Amino acid sequence: TFCTRMDYVAPFATEAAYVGAVERLLGIEDDISERAKIIRVLLLELNRISSHLIAIATGGMEIGALTVMTCGFRDREIVLDIFEAITGLRMNHAFIRPGGVPLDLPEGAMTQLRDGVALLKKRLPEYAALCNENPIFKGRLKGVGYLNLAGAMALGITGPILRSTGLDWDLRKKQPYWDYETYDFEVVTRDEPDAYGRFRIRLDEMWESLKIVEQCIERLVATEGQPVMVADKKIAWPAKLAIGSDGQGNSAEHIREIMGTSMEALIPHFKLVTEGFRVPAGQASQAVEHPRGEQPNEGECEEPQE
């Protein structure tokens, strides 16, 4: 779970980079089910929205636009409520795991997703109305933090900052993963490489993420019943989880089975919990489009590891 704790604002992106590298080492990339990949993309794009809302909210607070701050954190709660319903937690989820995801969507999640998208569509225009042409807002951001393409390239900067220079670099398009190439969305760019341009980039990117989320909802309906974790029980741990008041945990049914009726189920459960699974020797790298830019993860295993 260490990778999800590296970034509490966008934990799914750090999980994705780590898990992608592990799955390459395991050679199971092609075994991940379509439904598992859809759920991953859904969570990543919702997390992009919540991350951008924090950037806009805290940025507004710093320049005295307190209404922008309160709106940003208000709307972030919509996304965090969805995360809690699906993963059991508001952040640091450890939900994107080697082999897929540990749980399918719970009952009622699809309704909550549709309602959340509808509410965000209603709320997002407020930021444009408050800020886009506000002379005080523009006066405090335009020309501030100017960084052109040459400067961004020299510093190795990616994400919204780079795209505000006009360069359409986005790994979801340039180096797609988890079927991103099959989704309809645009890479947002601007020719305003300053604080104001970067605000506008994030605002527009939230709309593009909503487009992807809506496509994920349609695909989830079409893939209902598909597994969300690989069948290999040496990798697919923890199995038979449930969401309780304190997050994810082994379901009561699973505990009864392994503790009361099935030694054959208890032994692999014990070994996977205490030892983990073995990763073949080798090197692997996976990068994802984090809300703030490219999120790489490189893995190297000289000897088989657990």
CSV table of C-alpha atoms in Angstrom, one decimal:
chain,number,residue,atom,x,y,z
A,1,THR,CA,0.0,0.0,0.0
A,2,PHE,CA,3.0,2.3,0.1
A,3,CYS,CA,2.4,3.6,-3.5
A,4,THR,CA,-1.1,4.9,-2.7
A,5,ARG,CA,0.2,6.9,0.3
A,6,MET,CA,2.7,8.8,-1.8
A,7,ASP,CA,0.1,11.2,-3.0
A,8,TYR,CA,-3.2,11.6,-1.1
A,9,VAL,CA,-4.5,14.0,-3.7
A,10,ALA,CA,-4.2,11.6,-6.6
A,11,PRO,CA,-3.6,8.2,-5.1
A,12,PHE,CA,-5.1,6.2,-8.0
A,13,ALA,CA,-2.4,7.5,-10.4
A,14,THR,CA,0.5,6.4,-8.2
A,15,GLU,CA,-1.2,3.0,-7.8
A,16,ALA,CA,-1.7,2.7,-11.6
A,17,ALA,CA,2.0,3.4,-12.4
A,18,TYR,CA,3.2,0.9,-9.8
A,19,VAL,CA,0.7,-1.8,-10.7
A,20,GLY,CA,1.4,-1.4,-14.5
A,21,ALA,CA,5.1,-2.1,-13.9
A,22,VAL,CA,4.3,-5.1,-11.7
A,23,GLU,CA,1.9,-6.6,-14.3
A,24,ARG,CA,4.6,-6.2,-17.0
A,25,LEU,CA,7.0,-8.1,-14.9
A,26,LEU,CA,4.4,-10.8,-14.2
A,27,GLY,CA,3.5,-11.0,-17.9
A,28,ILE,CA,-0.3,-10.6,-17.2
A,29,GLU,CA,-1.1,-7.4,-19.0
A,30,ASP,CA,-3.2,-9.2,-21.6
A,31,ASP,CA,-5.1,-11.1,-18.8
A,32,ILE,CA,-6.6,-8.0,-17.2
A,33,SER,CA,-10.4,-8.1,-17.9
A,34,GLU,CA,-12.1,-5.3,-19.9
A,35,ARG,CA,-14.3,-4.5,-16.9
A,36,ALA,CA,-11.3,-4.2,-14.6
A,37,LYS,CA,-9.7,-1.7,-17.0
A,38,ILE,CA,-12.9,0.3,-17.3
A,39,ILE,CA,-13.1,0.6,-13.5
A,40,ARG,CA,-9.5,1.7,-13.4
A,41,VAL,CA,-10.0,4.4,-16.0
A,42,LEU,CA,-13.2,5.5,-14.3
A,43,LEU,CA,-11.4,6.0,-11.0
A,44,LEU,CA,-8.4,7.7,-12.6
A,45,GLU,CA,-10.6,10.2,-14.4
A,46,LEU,CA,-12.7,11.0,-11.3
A,47,ASN,CA,-9.4,11.4,-9.4
A,48,ARG,CA,-8.2,13.8,-12.1
A,49,ILE,CA,-11.3,15.9,-11.5
A,50,SER,CA,-10.9,15.9,-7.7
A,51,SER,CA,-7.2,16.7,-8.0
A,52,HIS,CA,-7.9,19.7,-10.3
A,53,LEU,CA,-10.5,20.9,-7.9
A,54,ILE,CA,-8.0,21.0,-5.2
A,55,ALA,CA,-5.6,23.0,-7.4
A,56,ILE,CA,-8.3,25.5,-8.3
A,57,ALA,CA,-9.7,25.7,-4.7
A,58,THR,CA,-6.3,26.2,-3.0
A,59,GLY,CA,-5.1,28.5,-5.7
A,60,GLY,CA,-8.3,30.6,-5.2
A,61,MET,CA,-7.7,30.7,-1.5
A,62,GLU,CA,-4.1,32.0,-2.0
A,63,ILE,CA,-5.3,35.0,-4.1
A,64,GLY,CA,-8.3,35.8,-1.9
A,65,ALA,CA,-11.0,34.2,-4.1
A,66,LEU,CA,-12.6,32.4,-1.1
A,67,THR,CA,-15.8,31.5,-3.0
A,68,VAL,CA,-13.7,29.5,-5.5
A,69,MET,CA,-12.1,27.7,-2.5
A,70,THR,CA,-15.4,26.7,-0.9
A,71,CYS,CA,-16.9,25.7,-4.3
A,72,GLY,CA,-13.8,23.6,-5.1
A,73,PHE,CA,-13.9,21.6,-1.8
A,74,ARG,CA,-17.7,21.3,-1.9
A,75,ASP,CA,-17.5,19.7,-5.4
A,76,ARG,CA,-14.6,17.5,-4.5
A,77,GLU,CA,-16.9,15.8,-1.9
A,78,ILE,CA,-19.0,14.5,-4.7
A,79,VAL,CA,-16.1,12.6,-6.1
A,80,LEU,CA,-14.8,11.4,-2.7
A,81,ASP,CA,-18.3,10.1,-1.8
A,82,ILE,CA,-18.1,8.0,-5.0
A,83,PHE,CA,-14.7,6.7,-4.1
A,84,GLU,CA,-15.9,5.8,-0.6
A,85,ALA,CA,-18.8,3.9,-2.0
A,86,ILE,CA,-16.6,1.9,-4.5
A,87,THR,CA,-13.4,1.3,-2.4
A,88,GLY,CA,-14.5,1.9,1.2
A,89,LEU,CA,-12.1,4.8,1.6
A,90,ARG,CA,-12.0,8.5,0.6
A,91,MET,CA,-8.2,8.4,-0.2
A,92,ASN,CA,-5.2,6.0,-0.1
A,93,HIS,CA,-7.4,3.3,-1.5
A,94,ALA,CA,-5.0,0.5,-2.6
A,95,PHE,CA,-7.7,-0.4,-5.0
A,96,ILE,CA,-5.8,-0.8,-8.3
A,97,ARG,CA,-3.9,-4.0,-7.7
A,98,PRO,CA,-1.9,-6.4,-9.8
A,99,GLY,CA,-4.4,-8.5,-11.7
A,100,GLY,CA,-7.2,-6.0,-11.8
A,101,VAL,CA,-9.2,-4.5,-8.9
A,102,PRO,CA,-10.2,-6.3,-5.7
A,103,LEU,CA,-14.0,-5.6,-5.9
A,104,ASP,CA,-16.6,-5.0,-8.5
A,105,LEU,CA,-18.9,-2.0,-8.2
A,106,PRO,CA,-21.3,-2.3,-5.2
A,107,GLU,CA,-25.1,-2.1,-5.5
A,108,GLY,CA,-26.2,1.5,-6.1
A,109,ALA,CA,-22.8,2.6,-7.5
A,110,MET,CA,-24.1,3.2,-11.0
A,111,THR,CA,-26.9,5.4,-9.8
A,112,GLN,CA,-24.5,7.4,-7.6
A,113,LEU,CA,-22.1,7.7,-10.6
A,114,ARG,CA,-24.8,9.1,-12.9
A,115,ASP,CA,-26.1,11.4,-10.2
A,116,GLY,CA,-22.5,12.6,-9.5
A,117,VAL,CA,-21.8,13.3,-13.2
A,118,ALA,CA,-25.1,15.3,-13.5
A,119,LEU,CA,-24.3,17.4,-10.4
A,120,LEU,CA,-20.7,18.1,-11.6
A,121,LYS,CA,-22.1,19.2,-14.9
A,122,LYS,CA,-24.3,21.6,-13.1
A,123,ARG,CA,-21.5,22.9,-10.8
A,124,LEU,CA,-18.5,23.2,-13.1
A,125,PRO,CA,-19.9,26.2,-15.1
A,126,GLU,CA,-19.8,28.2,-11.8
A,127,TYR,CA,-15.9,28.4,-12.0
A,128,ALA,CA,-16.0,29.8,-15.4
A,129,ALA,CA,-18.7,32.3,-14.4
A,130,LEU,CA,-16.7,33.3,-11.3
A,131,CYS,CA,-13.2,33.5,-12.8
A,132,ASN,CA,-12.7,33.4,-16.5
A,133,GLU,CA,-13.4,37.0,-17.2
A,134,ASN,CA,-13.2,38.4,-13.7
A,135,PRO,CA,-10.8,41.3,-14.0
A,136,ILE,CA,-9.4,40.9,-10.4
A,137,PHE,CA,-8.9,37.2,-10.9
A,138,LYS,CA,-7.2,37.8,-14.3
A,139,GLY,CA,-5.1,40.6,-12.9
A,140,ARG,CA,-3.6,38.4,-10.2
A,141,LEU,CA,-2.9,35.4,-12.5
A,142,LYS,CA,-2.2,36.6,-16.1
A,143,GLY,CA,1.6,36.9,-16.7
A,144,VAL,CA,2.3,35.3,-13.3
A,145,GLY,CA,4.5,32.2,-13.3
A,146,TYR,CA,5.2,32.5,-17.0
A,147,LEU,CA,7.0,29.4,-18.3
A,148,ASN,CA,7.2,28.9,-22.0
A,149,LEU,CA,7.7,25.6,-23.9
A,150,ALA,CA,11.5,25.8,-23.9
A,151,GLY,CA,11.5,26.4,-20.2
A,152,ALA,CA,9.1,23.6,-19.5
A,153,MET,CA,11.1,21.2,-21.7
A,154,ALA,CA,14.4,22.2,-20.0
A,155,LEU,CA,12.9,21.5,-16.6
A,156,GLY,CA,11.2,18.2,-17.6
A,157,ILE,CA,7.8,19.6,-16.8
A,158,THR,CA,4.7,17.7,-18.0
A,159,GLY,CA,0.9,17.8,-17.4
A,160,PRO,CA,-1.2,21.0,-17.5
A,161,ILE,CA,1.8,23.2,-17.2
A,162,LEU,CA,3.3,21.8,-20.3
A,163,ARG,CA,0.0,21.8,-22.2
A,164,SER,CA,-0.5,25.5,-21.4
A,165,THR,CA,2.4,26.1,-23.7
A,166,GLY,CA,0.5,24.7,-26.6
A,167,LEU,CA,2.1,21.2,-26.7
A,168,ASP,CA,-0.5,18.4,-26.7
A,169,TRP,CA,1.6,15.9,-24.8
A,170,ASP,CA,-0.7,13.5,-22.9
A,171,LEU,CA,0.2,9.9,-22.3
A,172,ARG,CA,-3.4,8.8,-22.6
A,173,LYS,CA,-3.1,9.7,-26.3
A,174,LYS,CA,0.7,9.4,-26.9
A,175,GLN,CA,1.3,6.2,-25.0
A,176,PRO,CA,-2.1,4.8,-24.3
A,177,TYR,CA,-2.7,2.2,-21.6
A,178,TRP,CA,-5.8,0.3,-20.4
A,179,ASP,CA,-7.7,1.0,-23.7
A,180,TYR,CA,-7.5,4.8,-23.4
A,181,GLU,CA,-7.1,4.9,-27.2
A,182,THR,CA,-10.7,3.7,-27.5
A,183,TYR,CA,-12.2,6.6,-25.5
A,184,ASP,CA,-13.4,9.8,-27.2
A,185,PHE,CA,-11.8,12.9,-25.5
A,186,GLU,CA,-9.6,15.8,-26.5
A,187,VAL,CA,-6.2,16.9,-25.1
A,188,VAL,CA,-6.7,20.4,-23.9
A,189,THR,CA,-4.0,23.0,-24.8
A,190,ARG,CA,-3.7,26.8,-24.6
A,191,ASP,CA,-1.1,29.4,-25.7
A,192,GLU,CA,-1.1,31.0,-22.3
A,193,PRO,CA,1.9,29.6,-20.3
A,194,ASP,CA,1.1,31.4,-17.1
A,195,ALA,CA,-1.0,30.9,-14.0
A,196,TYR,CA,-4.2,32.0,-15.7
A,197,GLY,CA,-3.7,29.6,-18.6
A,198,ARG,CA,-3.0,26.7,-16.3
A,199,PHE,CA,-6.2,27.4,-14.4
A,200,ARG,CA,-8.1,27.4,-17.7
A,201,ILE,CA,-6.4,24.1,-18.8
A,202,ARG,CA,-7.5,22.4,-15.6
A,203,LEU,CA,-11.1,23.7,-15.9
A,204,ASP,CA,-11.4,22.4,-19.4
A,205,GLU,CA,-9.7,19.1,-18.6
A,206,MET,CA,-12.4,18.4,-16.0
A,207,TRP,CA,-15.0,18.5,-18.7
A,208,GLU,CA,-13.0,16.0,-20.8
A,209,SER,CA,-12.7,13.7,-17.8
A,210,LEU,CA,-16.4,13.8,-17.4
A,211,LYS,CA,-16.8,12.7,-21.0
A,212,ILE,CA,-14.6,9.7,-20.3
A,213,VAL,CA,-16.5,8.9,-17.1
A,214,GLU,CA,-19.7,8.9,-19.0
A,215,GLN,CA,-18.2,6.5,-21.5
A,216,CYS,CA,-17.0,4.3,-18.7
A,217,ILE,CA,-20.6,4.1,-17.3
A,218,GLU,CA,-21.9,2.9,-20.6
A,219,ARG,CA,-19.2,0.3,-20.9
A,220,LEU,CA,-19.8,-0.9,-17.3
A,221,VAL,CA,-23.4,-1.6,-18.3
A,222,ALA,CA,-22.2,-3.6,-21.3
A,223,THR,CA,-19.6,-5.7,-19.3
A,224,GLU,CA,-21.8,-6.5,-16.2
A,225,GLY,CA,-20.9,-9.9,-14.9
A,226,GLN,CA,-17.3,-9.9,-16.1
A,227,PRO,CA,-14.6,-10.8,-13.6
A,228,VAL,CA,-12.5,-7.9,-12.2
A,229,MET,CA,-9.5,-9.9,-11.1
A,230,VAL,CA,-7.3,-12.5,-12.9
A,231,ALA,CA,-8.2,-16.1,-12.2
A,232,ASP,CA,-4.7,-17.0,-11.0
A,233,LYS,CA,-5.2,-17.5,-7.2
A,234,LYS,CA,-1.4,-17.0,-6.7
A,235,ILE,CA,-1.8,-13.4,-7.7
A,236,ALA,CA,-5.5,-12.6,-7.1
A,237,TRP,CA,-5.2,-11.6,-3.4
A,238,PRO,CA,-7.0,-10.5,-1.4
A,239,ALA,CA,-10.0,-12.4,-2.6
A,240,LYS,CA,-13.6,-12.2,-1.5
A,241,LEU,CA,-13.3,-8.8,0.1
A,242,ALA,CA,-16.2,-6.7,1.4
A,243,ILE,CA,-16.6,-3.0,2.2
A,244,GLY,CA,-17.3,-2.3,5.9
A,245,SER,CA,-17.4,0.7,8.1
A,246,ASP,CA,-13.6,0.8,8.2
A,247,GLY,CA,-12.9,0.2,4.5
A,248,GLN,CA,-12.0,-3.0,2.7
A,249,GLY,CA,-11.7,-6.3,4.5
A,250,ASN,CA,-12.2,-10.0,4.2
A,251,SER,CA,-15.9,-10.8,3.9
A,252,ALA,CA,-17.6,-12.7,6.8
A,253,GLU,CA,-18.4,-15.5,4.3
A,254,HIS,CA,-14.7,-15.8,3.4
A,255,ILE,CA,-13.6,-15.9,7.0
A,256,ARG,CA,-16.2,-18.6,7.8
A,257,GLU,CA,-14.9,-20.6,4.9
A,258,ILE,CA,-11.2,-20.5,5.6
A,259,MET,CA,-11.5,-20.7,9.4
A,260,GLY,CA,-14.3,-23.2,9.6
A,261,THR,CA,-14.7,-25.4,6.6
A,262,SER,CA,-11.8,-25.3,4.2
A,263,MET,CA,-8.2,-25.9,5.1
A,264,GLU,CA,-7.4,-25.9,1.3
A,265,ALA,CA,-8.6,-22.2,1.2
A,266,LEU,CA,-6.9,-21.2,4.4
A,267,ILE,CA,-3.4,-22.3,3.4
A,268,PRO,CA,-3.1,-20.2,0.2
A,269,HIS,CA,-4.8,-17.3,1.9
A,270,PHE,CA,-2.2,-17.4,4.7
A,271,LYS,CA,0.7,-17.7,2.3
A,272,LEU,CA,-0.4,-14.8,0.2
A,273,VAL,CA,-1.1,-12.6,3.2
A,274,THR,CA,2.2,-13.3,4.8
A,275,GLU,CA,4.5,-13.8,1.8
A,276,GLY,CA,2.9,-12.1,-1.2
A,277,PHE,CA,3.4,-13.4,-4.7
A,278,ARG,CA,6.6,-14.0,-6.6
A,279,VAL,CA,7.7,-11.6,-9.3
A,280,PRO,CA,10.1,-12.9,-12.0
A,281,ALA,CA,13.5,-11.3,-12.4
A,282,GLY,CA,13.6,-8.5,-14.9
A,283,GLN,CA,12.9,-4.8,-15.5
A,284,ALA,CA,9.7,-3.0,-16.3
A,285,SER,CA,8.6,0.6,-16.6
A,286,GLN,CA,5.1,2.1,-16.7
A,287,ALA,CA,4.1,5.8,-17.0
A,288,VAL,CA,0.6,7.2,-16.6
A,289,GLU,CA,-0.9,10.6,-17.1
A,290,HIS,CA,-1.2,11.8,-13.5
A,291,PRO,CA,-3.4,14.9,-13.0
A,292,ARG,CA,-0.2,17.0,-12.5
A,293,GLY,CA,1.8,15.4,-15.2
A,294,GLU,CA,3.7,12.2,-16.2
A,295,GLN,CA,3.8,9.7,-13.3
A,296,PRO,CA,6.5,7.1,-14.1
A,297,ASN,CA,7.3,3.9,-12.2
A,298,GLU,CA,10.3,1.7,-12.9
A,299,GLY,CA,10.6,-1.8,-11.4
A,300,GLU,CA,13.7,-4.0,-11.4
A,301,CYS,CA,13.9,-7.4,-10.0
A,302,GLU,CA,17.3,-9.2,-10.1
A,303,GLU,CA,16.1,-12.2,-8.3
A,304,PRO,CA,12.5,-13.5,-8.0
A,305,GLN,CA,10.9,-11.5,-5.2
A,306,GLU,CA,7.9,-11.9,-3.1
